């Protein structure tokens, strides 16, 4: 029963406040992503400036809350004229420290003869 109450409280707290995840690698082209008001925003560096790259009308859903951690995951695919892009966004709340760790596996499947590219980015949450 306590776990159910905790998850409900976590769910509503996630909906109310924005979660900001900052990339651990300061030289990455994906400097951050945010979860706010039922949307997920992924930002990219373009010409040295951080710009909004993708917005999804969904958020990662909690799928496991055992062993002192709460885990959430979301998979989203976007197709344009250049490539099919698949994002697998995961994050974990470590309940003992109340700190977040997150990751994005970003797969780019180009429509031309270029090979498929897979990027893994790791983030710390606030």
XYZ file of C-alpha atoms in Angstrom:
126
model
C 0.000 0.000 0.000
C 2.839 2.394 0.833
C 4.381 1.816 -2.609
C 1.120 2.690 -4.352
C 0.782 5.916 -2.359
C 4.408 6.804 -3.136
C 3.916 6.251 -6.872
C 0.731 8.337 -6.926
C 2.537 11.156 -5.128
C 5.518 10.843 -7.482
C 3.195 10.918 -10.513
C 1.458 14.113 -9.395
C 4.706 15.801 -8.378
C 6.132 15.035 -11.828
C 3.089 16.605 -13.471
C 3.268 19.763 -11.365
C 6.929 20.692 -11.556
C 9.369 20.612 -14.442
C 12.157 18.085 -14.425
C 15.376 19.273 -16.041
C 18.035 16.777 -17.068
C 21.491 18.154 -17.939
C 23.992 16.171 -20.008
C 27.057 14.902 -18.133
C 29.192 15.625 -21.231
C 29.390 19.396 -21.688
C 30.565 18.942 -25.311
C 27.523 16.912 -26.349
C 25.169 18.086 -29.091
C 22.230 17.136 -26.817
C 22.847 19.372 -23.771
C 19.556 18.783 -21.945
C 16.000 17.535 -21.982
C 13.010 18.530 -19.885
C 9.735 16.980 -18.814
C 7.005 19.495 -18.099
C 3.200 19.666 -18.296
C 2.839 16.270 -19.979
C 5.468 17.023 -22.645
C 9.068 15.997 -23.191
C 11.448 18.519 -24.816
C 14.856 17.553 -26.226
C 17.319 20.371 -26.879
C 20.231 20.404 -29.367
C 23.278 22.613 -29.824
C 23.226 24.346 -33.185
C 26.105 26.707 -33.956
C 27.050 26.827 -30.260
C 23.535 27.823 -29.165
C 21.035 25.587 -27.395
C 17.770 25.281 -29.320
C 14.649 23.178 -28.935
C 15.014 20.152 -31.202
C 12.052 17.878 -30.513
C 8.843 18.077 -28.480
C 6.762 15.017 -27.673
C 3.256 15.122 -26.191
C 4.027 12.325 -23.742
C 6.303 11.623 -20.800
C 8.171 8.519 -19.638
C 5.915 6.149 -17.710
C 6.925 4.455 -14.462
C 7.481 0.737 -15.043
C 9.409 -0.364 -11.941
C 9.662 0.919 -8.388
C 11.649 -1.769 -6.618
C 14.973 -1.828 -4.752
C 14.929 1.837 -3.706
C 14.547 3.168 -7.255
C 11.709 4.362 -9.437
C 12.304 3.778 -13.161
C 10.476 5.337 -16.109
C 10.795 4.765 -19.857
C 9.440 6.126 -23.136
C 10.128 5.240 -26.780
C 9.255 7.728 -29.521
C 9.906 7.579 -33.280
C 9.990 10.553 -35.642
C 10.371 10.262 -39.423
C 11.292 13.093 -41.781
C 12.830 13.402 -45.260
C 16.347 12.647 -43.980
C 15.930 9.817 -41.469
C 13.846 7.823 -39.050
C 14.855 8.859 -35.530
C 14.057 6.733 -32.498
C 14.477 8.044 -28.966
C 14.457 5.722 -25.968
C 14.298 7.991 -22.928
C 14.767 6.497 -19.472
C 15.243 7.940 -16.040
C 15.641 6.627 -12.532
C 14.840 8.338 -9.244
C 17.098 7.049 -6.480
C 14.776 7.441 -3.499
C 17.456 7.375 -0.793
C 19.283 10.360 -2.277
C 16.306 11.894 -4.149
C 18.547 12.310 -7.234
C 17.752 11.477 -10.838
C 19.885 9.723 -13.433
C 18.713 9.597 -17.043
C 19.680 8.451 -20.490
C 18.666 8.840 -24.105
C 19.481 6.251 -26.723
C 19.120 8.131 -30.006
C 19.053 5.985 -33.174
C 19.224 7.682 -36.574
C 18.307 5.399 -39.489
C 19.093 7.422 -42.614
C 16.962 6.947 -45.736
C 20.026 7.097 -48.014
C 23.083 4.807 -47.953
C 24.634 6.253 -44.798
C 24.957 3.731 -41.973
C 22.607 3.811 -39.008
C 23.956 5.931 -36.156
C 23.321 5.163 -32.477
C 24.125 7.761 -29.808
C 23.916 7.254 -26.047
C 23.679 10.335 -23.853
C 23.684 10.365 -20.035
C 22.097 13.034 -17.865
C 21.789 14.154 -14.250
C 18.430 15.427 -13.055
C 17.474 18.329 -10.849
